[in-house]
Coordinates of C-alpha atoms in Angstrom, one line a residue:
Chain A
X94 CA -15.9 -18.6 25.7
X95 CA -15.3 -15.0 24.6
X96 CA -13.7 -16.2 21.3
X97 CA -17.2 -17.0 20.1
X98 CA -17.8 -13.2 20.1
X99 CA -15.1 -12.7 17.5
X100 CA -14.1 -15.4 15.1
X101 CA -11.3 -15.5 12.4
X102 CA -11.8 -17.3 9.2
X103 CA -8.6 -17.6 7.1
X104 CA -9.0 -17.4 3.3
X105 CA -7.0 -19.3 0.7
X106 CA -5.5 -16.1 -0.7
X107 CA -3.8 -15.3 2.6
X108 CA -6.3 -12.8 3.8
X109 CA -8.6 -13.4 6.8
X110 CA -12.2 -12.4 7.8
X111 CA -12.8 -11.4 11.4
X112 CA -16.5 -11.7 12.2
X113 CA -18.1 -9.9 15.0
X114 CA -21.7 -10.9 15.8
X115 CA -24.6 -8.6 15.5
X116 CA -27.1 -8.1 18.3
X117 CA -27.4 -5.9 21.3
X118 CA -26.7 -8.4 24.0
X119 CA -22.9 -8.8 24.1
X120 CA -21.0 -7.0 26.7
X121 CA -18.5 -4.4 25.5
X122 CA -15.8 -5.6 27.8
X123 CA -16.1 -9.2 26.6
X124 CA -16.1 -8.2 23.0
X125 CA -13.0 -5.9 23.5
X126 CA -11.2 -8.7 25.2
X127 CA -11.9 -11.1 22.4
X128 CA -10.9 -8.5 19.9
X129 CA -7.7 -7.9 21.8
X130 CA -6.7 -11.6 21.6
X131 CA -7.6 -11.9 18.0
X132 CA -5.6 -8.7 17.1
X133 CA -2.6 -9.9 19.0
X134 CA -2.8 -13.3 17.2
X135 CA -3.1 -11.6 13.8
X136 CA -0.2 -9.2 14.5
X137 CA 2.0 -12.2 15.4
X138 CA 1.0 -14.1 12.3
X139 CA 3.0 -12.9 9.4
X140 CA 1.1 -15.2 6.9
X141 CA -2.0 -13.0 7.1
X142 CA -1.7 -10.4 4.4
X143 CA -4.9 -8.5 4.9
X144 CA -8.0 -8.4 7.1
X145 CA -11.7 -7.8 6.7
X146 CA -13.9 -7.1 9.7
X147 CA -17.5 -7.8 9.2
X148 CA -20.7 -8.7 11.2
X149 CA -23.0 -11.7 11.2
X150 CA -26.3 -11.6 9.4
X151 CA -27.7 -8.1 9.3
X152 CA -25.8 -6.6 12.3
X153 CA -22.3 -5.5 12.9
X154 CA -21.4 -5.6 16.6
X155 CA -24.1 -3.0 17.4
X156 CA -23.9 -3.5 21.1
X157 CA -24.4 -0.1 22.8
X158 CA -21.7 1.4 25.0
X159 CA -22.5 0.2 28.4
X160 CA -22.9 2.2 31.5
X161 CA -20.5 1.3 34.3
X162 CA -21.1 1.1 38.1
X163 CA -18.3 3.5 39.0
X164 CA -16.1 6.2 37.6
X165 CA -13.1 3.8 38.0
X166 CA -14.8 1.1 36.0
X167 CA -15.8 3.5 33.2
X168 CA -12.3 5.0 33.0
X169 CA -10.8 1.5 32.9
X170 CA -13.1 0.3 30.2
X171 CA -12.5 3.4 28.1
X172 CA -8.7 3.1 28.5
X173 CA -8.8 -0.5 27.7
X174 CA -11.0 0.0 24.6
X175 CA -8.8 2.7 23.3
X176 CA -5.7 0.5 23.7
X177 CA -7.4 -2.4 21.9
X178 CA -8.4 -0.2 18.9
X179 CA -5.0 1.4 18.8
X180 CA -3.6 -2.1 18.4
X181 CA -6.1 -2.9 15.7
X182 CA -5.2 0.3 13.9
X183 CA -1.5 -0.6 14.0
X184 CA -1.9 -4.1 12.8
X185 CA 0.3 -3.4 9.8
X186 CA -1.7 -5.2 7.2
X187 CA -4.6 -3.6 5.2
X188 CA -7.9 -3.8 7.1
X189 CA -11.3 -3.0 5.6
X190 CA -14.6 -2.9 7.5
X191 CA -17.4 -4.4 5.4
X192 CA -20.9 -3.5 6.6
X193 CA -24.1 -5.0 5.6
X194 CA -26.5 -4.0 8.4
X195 CA -26.5 -1.8 11.4
X196 CA -23.1 -0.6 12.5
X197 CA -23.5 1.4 15.7
X198 CA -22.0 2.0 19.1
X199 CA -18.9 -0.1 19.7
X200 CA -19.4 -1.5 16.2
X201 CA -18.9 1.9 14.7
X202 CA -15.9 2.5 16.9
X203 CA -14.3 -0.7 15.6
X204 CA -15.1 0.2 12.0
X205 CA -13.5 3.6 12.4
X206 CA -10.3 2.0 13.6
X207 CA -10.0 0.1 10.3
X208 CA -8.2 1.6 7.3
X209 CA -11.5 2.4 5.6
X210 CA -15.2 1.3 5.5
X211 CA -17.3 -0.1 2.7
X212 CA -21.0 -0.9 3.0
X213 CA -24.0 -2.1 1.2
X214 CA -27.2 0.1 0.7
X215 CA -28.8 -1.7 3.7
X216 CA -26.2 -0.6 6.2
X217 CA -26.7 2.1 8.7
X218 CA -24.4 4.0 11.1
X219 CA -24.7 5.8 14.4
X220 CA -24.0 6.2 18.1
X221 CA -27.4 5.7 19.7
X222 CA -25.9 5.6 23.2
X223 CA -26.6 9.3 23.8
X224 CA -30.3 8.4 24.6
X225 CA -29.0 6.5 27.6
X226 CA -26.5 9.2 28.4
X227 CA -23.5 7.5 26.8
X228 CA -20.8 8.7 24.5
X229 CA -18.2 6.9 22.4
X230 CA -15.3 5.7 24.6
X231 CA -12.8 3.8 22.4
X232 CA -11.6 6.8 20.3
X233 CA -14.7 6.9 18.2
X234 CA -15.4 10.6 18.8
X235 CA -11.9 11.6 17.8
X236 CA -11.7 9.3 14.7
X237 CA -15.2 10.3 13.6
X238 CA -14.5 14.0 13.8
X239 CA -11.2 13.7 11.9
X240 CA -12.9 11.6 9.2
X241 CA -16.2 13.5 8.5
X242 CA -15.5 16.9 10.1
X243 CA -16.5 18.3 13.4
X244 CA -20.1 19.4 12.5
X245 CA -21.1 16.0 11.0
X246 CA -19.6 14.2 14.0
X247 CA -21.5 16.4 16.4
X248 CA -24.8 15.8 14.5
X249 CA -24.2 12.0 14.6
X250 CA -23.3 11.9 18.3
X251 CA -25.9 14.5 19.5
X252 CA -28.8 13.1 17.6
X253 CA -28.2 9.4 18.3
X254 CA -30.0 8.7 15.0
X255 CA -28.9 6.0 12.6
X256 CA -27.6 7.4 9.3
X257 CA -28.3 5.6 6.0
X258 CA -25.5 4.2 3.9
X259 CA -26.2 6.8 1.2
X260 CA -25.8 9.6 3.7
X261 CA -22.6 7.9 5.1
X262 CA -21.2 7.8 1.6
X263 CA -22.1 11.4 0.9
X264 CA -20.2 12.6 4.0
X265 CA -17.2 10.4 3.5
X266 CA -17.8 8.0 6.4
X267 CA -17.7 5.1 3.9
X268 CA -15.5 4.8 0.8
X269 CA -17.9 2.7 -1.3
X270 CA -21.6 2.0 -1.5
X271 CA -22.5 -1.5 -2.9
X272 CA -25.7 -3.2 -3.8
X273 CA -27.5 -5.1 -1.0
X274 CA -25.7 -8.3 0.1
X275 CA -22.4 -7.4 -1.7
X276 CA -20.4 -5.6 1.0
X277 CA -18.4 -8.6 2.1
X278 CA -17.7 -10.0 -1.4
X279 CA -16.8 -6.7 -2.8
X280 CA -14.5 -5.9 0.2
X281 CA -12.8 -9.3 -0.4
X282 CA -12.2 -8.4 -4.0
X283 CA -10.8 -5.0 -3.1
X284 CA -8.6 -6.5 -0.4
X285 CA -7.2 -9.2 -2.8
X286 CA -6.4 -6.4 -5.2
X287 CA -4.6 -4.3 -2.5
X288 CA -2.6 -7.4 -1.5
X289 CA -1.0 -7.5 -4.9
X290 CA 0.7 -4.2 -3.9
X291 CA 3.9 -3.9 -1.7
X292 CA 3.1 -4.9 1.9
X293 CA 6.2 -3.0 3.0
X294 CA 5.0 0.2 1.3
X295 CA 1.5 -0.3 2.7
X296 CA 2.8 -0.9 6.3
X297 CA 5.2 2.1 6.3
X298 CA 2.6 4.3 4.5
X299 CA 0.0 3.5 7.1
X300 CA 2.3 4.3 9.9
X301 CA 3.4 7.6 8.4
X302 CA -0.2 8.7 7.5
X303 CA -1.2 8.1 11.1
X304 CA 1.9 9.7 12.6
X305 CA 1.7 12.7 10.3
X306 CA -2.0 13.5 10.5
X307 CA -2.0 15.2 13.9
X308 CA 1.3 17.0 13.7
X309 CA 2.3 20.1 11.8
X310 CA 3.1 19.9 8.1
X311 CA 6.8 20.6 8.4
X312 CA 7.5 17.9 11.0
X313 CA 5.3 15.4 9.2
X314 CA 7.2 16.0 6.0
X315 CA 10.5 15.4 7.8
X316 CA 9.1 12.1 9.1
X317 CA 8.0 11.2 5.6
X318 CA 11.4 11.9 4.1
X319 CA 13.0 9.4 6.4
X320 CA 10.4 6.8 5.7
X321 CA 10.7 7.4 2.0
X322 CA 14.5 6.9 2.2
X323 CA 14.0 3.7 4.2
X324 CA 11.9 2.2 1.4
X325 CA 15.1 2.4 -0.8
X326 CA 16.8 -0.3 1.3
X327 CA 13.9 -2.7 0.7
X328 CA 13.5 -5.7 -1.6
X329 CA 10.0 -4.4 -2.5
X330 CA 11.4 -1.1 -3.9
X331 CA 13.9 -2.8 -6.2
X332 CA 11.3 -5.4 -7.3
X333 CA 8.5 -3.0 -7.8
X334 CA 10.5 -0.6 -9.9
X335 CA 12.3 -3.3 -11.9
X336 CA 8.9 -4.9 -12.6
X337 CA 7.5 -1.6 -13.8
X338 CA 10.5 -1.1 -16.1
X339 CA 10.2 -4.7 -17.4
X340 CA 6.4 -4.3 -17.8
X341 CA 5.6 -7.4 -15.7
X342 CA 3.6 -7.8 -12.4
X343 CA 5.9 -7.4 -9.4
X344 CA 6.4 -10.2 -6.8
X345 CA 6.6 -8.5 -3.5
X346 CA 7.9 -10.1 -0.4
X347 CA 7.0 -7.3 2.1
X348 CA 10.6 -6.8 3.1
Chain B
X98 CA 19.0 31.3 -17.9
X99 CA 16.5 29.7 -20.2
X100 CA 14.2 26.8 -19.1
X101 CA 14.5 23.4 -20.7
X102 CA 11.4 21.8 -19.1
X103 CA 9.1 24.8 -18.7
X104 CA 7.4 27.5 -20.6
X105 CA 6.7 30.7 -18.8
X106 CA 4.5 33.6 -19.8
X107 CA 2.5 36.4 -18.3
X108 CA -0.9 37.5 -19.7
X109 CA -3.3 39.9 -18.0
X110 CA -1.5 39.8 -14.6
X111 CA -1.6 35.9 -14.6
X112 CA 1.7 34.1 -14.6
X113 CA 1.7 30.8 -16.4
X114 CA 4.2 28.1 -15.5
X115 CA 3.7 25.4 -18.0
X116 CA 5.4 22.0 -17.7
X117 CA 6.7 21.0 -21.1
X118 CA 9.3 18.3 -20.7
X119 CA 9.2 17.5 -24.4
X120 CA 7.9 14.0 -23.9
X121 CA 4.4 12.5 -23.4
X122 CA 4.7 12.7 -19.6
X123 CA 6.1 15.6 -17.6
X124 CA 8.4 13.7 -15.3
X125 CA 9.5 15.4 -12.1
X126 CA 13.2 14.9 -12.7
X127 CA 15.8 16.8 -10.7
X128 CA 16.2 19.3 -13.5
X129 CA 12.4 19.9 -13.7
X130 CA 12.1 20.4 -10.0
X131 CA 15.1 22.8 -9.9
X132 CA 13.6 24.8 -12.8
X133 CA 10.2 24.9 -11.1
X134 CA 12.0 26.3 -7.9
X135 CA 13.7 28.9 -10.1
X136 CA 10.4 29.8 -11.8
X137 CA 8.6 30.3 -8.6
X138 CA 11.4 32.5 -7.2
X139 CA 11.3 34.6 -10.3
X140 CA 7.5 34.9 -10.3
X141 CA 7.4 35.8 -6.6
X142 CA 9.5 38.9 -7.4
X143 CA 7.6 39.8 -10.6
X144 CA 5.2 42.6 -9.7
X145 CA 3.3 42.2 -13.0
X146 CA 2.1 38.8 -11.8
X147 CA -0.7 38.5 -9.2
X148 CA -1.9 34.9 -9.7
X149 CA 0.1 31.9 -10.9
X150 CA -1.3 29.0 -13.0
X151 CA 0.7 25.8 -13.0
X152 CA -0.2 23.3 -15.7
X153 CA 0.9 20.9 -18.3
X154 CA -1.6 22.3 -20.8
X155 CA -1.9 21.6 -23.7
X156 CA 0.0 18.4 -23.2
X157 CA -1.4 15.0 -22.2
X158 CA -0.1 15.0 -18.6
X159 CA 0.1 17.5 -15.8
X160 CA 3.0 15.8 -14.1
X161 CA 4.1 12.3 -13.1
X162 CA 6.7 11.4 -10.5
X163 CA 10.4 10.9 -11.0
X164 CA 12.0 8.7 -13.7
X165 CA 11.6 5.1 -12.5
X166 CA 14.7 4.2 -14.5
X167 CA 16.7 6.5 -12.4
X168 CA 14.9 5.9 -9.1
X169 CA 15.3 2.1 -9.2
X170 CA 19.0 2.6 -8.5
X171 CA 18.6 5.3 -5.7
X172 CA 20.4 4.6 -2.5
X173 CA 18.5 5.5 0.7
X174 CA 20.8 8.6 0.9
X175 CA 20.0 9.7 -2.7
X176 CA 16.3 9.0 -2.0
X177 CA 16.5 11.3 1.1
X178 CA 18.0 14.1 -0.9
X179 CA 15.5 13.7 -3.7
X180 CA 12.6 14.0 -1.2
X181 CA 14.3 17.0 0.4
X182 CA 14.5 18.7 -3.0
X183 CA 10.9 18.0 -3.9
X184 CA 9.7 19.1 -0.5
X185 CA 11.7 22.4 -0.8
X186 CA 9.9 23.1 -4.1
X187 CA 6.5 22.6 -2.4
X188 CA 7.5 24.8 0.5
X189 CA 8.4 27.5 -2.0
X190 CA 5.0 27.2 -3.8
X191 CA 3.2 27.3 -0.5
X192 CA 5.1 30.3 0.7
X193 CA 4.7 32.1 -2.6
X194 CA 2.7 35.2 -1.7
X195 CA 0.5 34.8 -4.8
X196 CA -2.4 32.4 -5.2
X197 CA -1.3 29.3 -7.2
X198 CA -3.9 27.5 -9.3
X199 CA -3.1 23.9 -10.3
X200 CA -4.7 23.3 -13.7
X201 CA -4.7 19.6 -13.9
X202 CA -4.9 19.0 -17.7
X203 CA -4.6 15.2 -17.6
X204 CA -2.5 12.4 -16.2
X205 CA -1.3 13.3 -12.7
X206 CA 0.7 10.6 -10.8
X207 CA 2.7 10.2 -7.7
X208 CA 5.0 13.3 -7.3
X209 CA 2.7 15.0 -9.8
X210 CA -0.2 14.5 -7.4
X211 CA 1.9 16.0 -4.6
X212 CA 2.8 18.9 -6.9
X213 CA -0.9 19.5 -7.4
X214 CA -1.6 19.4 -3.7
X215 CA 1.0 22.2 -3.1
X216 CA -1.3 24.5 -5.2
X217 CA -3.9 26.6 -3.5
X218 CA -6.8 25.5 -5.8
X219 CA -7.0 22.6 -8.2
X220 CA -9.1 22.7 -11.4
X221 CA -9.3 19.5 -13.4
X222 CA -9.9 18.8 -17.1
X223 CA -12.6 16.0 -17.5
X224 CA -9.9 13.7 -18.8
X225 CA -8.0 13.8 -15.4
X226 CA -6.5 10.5 -14.1
X227 CA -4.9 11.0 -10.8
X228 CA -3.1 8.3 -8.7
X229 CA -0.5 7.7 -6.0
X230 CA 1.1 4.5 -7.3
X231 CA 3.9 4.1 -4.6
X232 CA 2.6 0.8 -3.2
X233 CA 2.8 -0.6 -6.8
X234 CA 6.4 0.4 -6.9
X235 CA 7.3 -0.7 -3.4
X236 CA 7.7 2.8 -2.0
X237 CA 5.7 5.6 -0.2
X238 CA 5.7 9.1 -1.5
X239 CA 8.5 11.4 -0.2
X240 CA 6.9 14.6 -1.5
X241 CA 4.6 15.5 1.5
X242 CA 1.7 13.4 0.1
X243 CA 1.3 11.2 3.2
X244 CA 0.5 14.4 5.2
X245 CA -1.4 16.4 2.6
X246 CA -3.7 13.8 0.9
X247 CA -5.3 12.7 4.2
X248 CA -6.0 16.3 5.1
X249 CA -7.5 17.1 1.7
X250 CA -9.7 14.0 1.1
X251 CA -9.9 12.5 4.6
X252 CA -7.8 9.7 6.0
X253 CA -9.8 6.8 4.8
X254 CA -10.1 7.9 1.2
X255 CA -6.4 8.7 1.2
X256 CA -5.5 5.2 2.6
X257 CA -7.5 3.6 -0.2
X258 CA -5.7 5.7 -2.8
X259 CA -2.3 4.8 -1.4
X260 CA -3.1 1.1 -0.9
X261 CA -4.7 0.4 -4.3
X262 CA -2.3 2.6 -6.3
X263 CA -5.1 2.9 -8.8
X264 CA -6.0 6.1 -10.7
X265 CA -9.3 7.8 -10.0
X266 CA -11.1 10.0 -12.6
X267 CA -12.2 13.6 -12.4
X268 CA -15.7 12.9 -11.0
X269 CA -14.3 10.8 -8.2
X270 CA -11.6 13.4 -7.5
X271 CA -14.3 16.1 -7.3
X272 CA -16.5 14.0 -5.0
X273 CA -13.7 13.4 -2.4
X274 CA -12.5 17.0 -2.7
X275 CA -9.1 16.3 -4.3
X276 CA -10.0 18.8 -7.0
X277 CA -12.2 21.9 -6.6
X278 CA -13.7 22.2 -10.1
X279 CA -14.0 20.0 -13.2
X280 CA -14.4 21.4 -16.7
X281 CA -15.1 19.6 -20.0
X282 CA -12.1 19.2 -22.3
X283 CA -13.2 22.2 -24.5
X284 CA -14.0 24.6 -21.7
X285 CA -11.1 23.6 -19.4
X286 CA -8.5 26.2 -20.5
X287 CA -10.7 29.2 -21.2
X288 CA -12.5 28.7 -17.9
X289 CA -9.2 28.3 -16.0
X290 CA -7.9 31.5 -17.6
X291 CA -11.1 33.4 -16.8
X292 CA -11.0 32.1 -13.2
X293 CA -7.3 33.1 -12.7
X294 CA -8.0 36.6 -14.2
X295 CA -11.0 37.0 -11.9
X296 CA -8.8 36.3 -8.9
X297 CA -6.0 38.5 -10.3
X298 CA -8.5 41.4 -10.4
X299 CA -8.5 41.5 -6.5
X300 CA -6.0 43.5 -4.5
X301 CA -2.7 41.7 -4.0
X302 CA -2.3 42.5 -0.3
X303 CA -5.6 40.9 0.5
X304 CA -4.9 37.8 -1.6
X305 CA -1.5 37.3 0.0
X306 CA -2.8 37.8 3.5
X307 CA -5.6 35.4 2.9
X308 CA -3.3 32.7 1.5
X309 CA -0.9 33.0 4.5
X310 CA -3.8 32.9 7.0
X311 CA -5.5 29.9 5.3
X312 CA -2.2 28.0 5.2
X313 CA -1.6 28.8 8.9
X314 CA -5.2 27.7 9.8
X315 CA -4.2 24.1 9.3
X316 CA -1.3 24.1 11.7
X317 CA -2.3 26.5 14.5
X318 CA -4.9 26.3 17.2
X319 CA -8.0 28.5 16.8
X320 CA -7.0 31.3 19.2
X321 CA -3.5 31.7 17.7
X322 CA -5.0 31.7 14.2
X323 CA -7.5 34.4 15.2
X324 CA -4.7 36.5 16.6
X325 CA -2.8 36.2 13.3
X326 CA -6.0 37.1 11.5
X327 CA -6.5 40.2 13.6
X328 CA -3.0 41.4 12.9
X329 CA -3.3 40.7 9.2
X330 CA -6.8 42.2 8.9
X331 CA -5.7 45.4 10.7
X332 CA -2.7 45.8 8.4
X333 CA -4.4 44.8 5.1
X334 CA -7.7 46.6 5.7
X335 CA -5.9 49.8 6.6
X336 CA -3.7 49.6 3.5
X337 CA -6.8 49.2 1.3
X338 CA -8.2 52.4 2.8
X339 CA -5.1 54.3 2.0
X340 CA -4.2 53.1 -1.4
X341 CA -7.6 52.5 -3.0

């Protein structure tokens, strides 16, 4: 069953961990299909407050981009992969990628679609597919260039080399660099902390950041104004501000 | 008309707009925002000023967002108009023909962070604590921050700042590019002044043209940007030849 490729473990604090196995043997299509099903299930489940995506053992879904038999197949796989990762990006709850080992190929594409990436010192990152004539196909080239700049992205994709976690931290590919073996536990702590904030503000903020990034400043600010005003019809806004004035922790409902 | 929340002075061709709301934190109230708009309009027309320094020095804070006690009762309509007012201030700062240096002397939160991001260059005092605490208050920022922060520090760093709502210090802000320089508490002001005076020693036409072009670079495609540059360079570089 494809679900074995991609399993969800709910945590007692309302967050969930989505584990993608390491190894180079899984097929990109099967993995994307499993990811699509899990993303749809998570989107429909309002009880899940936050998500961590991680790998098993030392690997994080490092299956290489696969070559396809025909142009049609390659185009279809790329279109499908892009749709799946757009859905993941729009999941509406905070989503952190926690990387302990190699995160490459499709694995890096998935990590780039998360809100941000944290990793331990043993992690490595790259798109090794170039050696076989393959390039990222699920939005990875575009997300990588926007995140670390065009030159860094070109170096990563042209060389096919795996980059160390230290280097990834230096160029801003990952937000935090943790000691060996701590990526998942530290990501869980960080996610639990984020989940004390307003889910409504986080969801709207995520949408506006994504929508505003690729359009001009003026139009983006107009969008933001409307979204800001919308917050003032929410429970979370009244609760958050009243709690601040009362000097007590807020109890957000996400509405 | 005198200012209630600001102090303004000009020394050696540098115009200082100093937030001084008379309390521990410089809140970006409607009054403060209106005064800032007025101050930037005045300074734009003042030929004696070539560079602007915006700061809360020597106070404890640069600027924090609006008064939560007022904002808690905002209707969506009032919130919209408040965002509009703030955004109109930042548009004025960005369209100001003079370089604007944000001298972040301390606590910089929410709208204060957005105010800092409307400046051309940000210099921080070592004691800087900077945050975007909207998610702790149940809101997002309405002062252009959702567009500007991801472009300055990268989308992922920005998302973490928004989601956690936690302050980051000067070293972290420097690492991700949110500030351009950090100085120790003692050196902060003299170095800021020296830096502003150095920039002010350059010809105004070149500074203004460079500011316009660099702002345009973010929102235009490369070819259009290069056309703008050619027009500006032709004009500016000719002027320098004539009036040197």
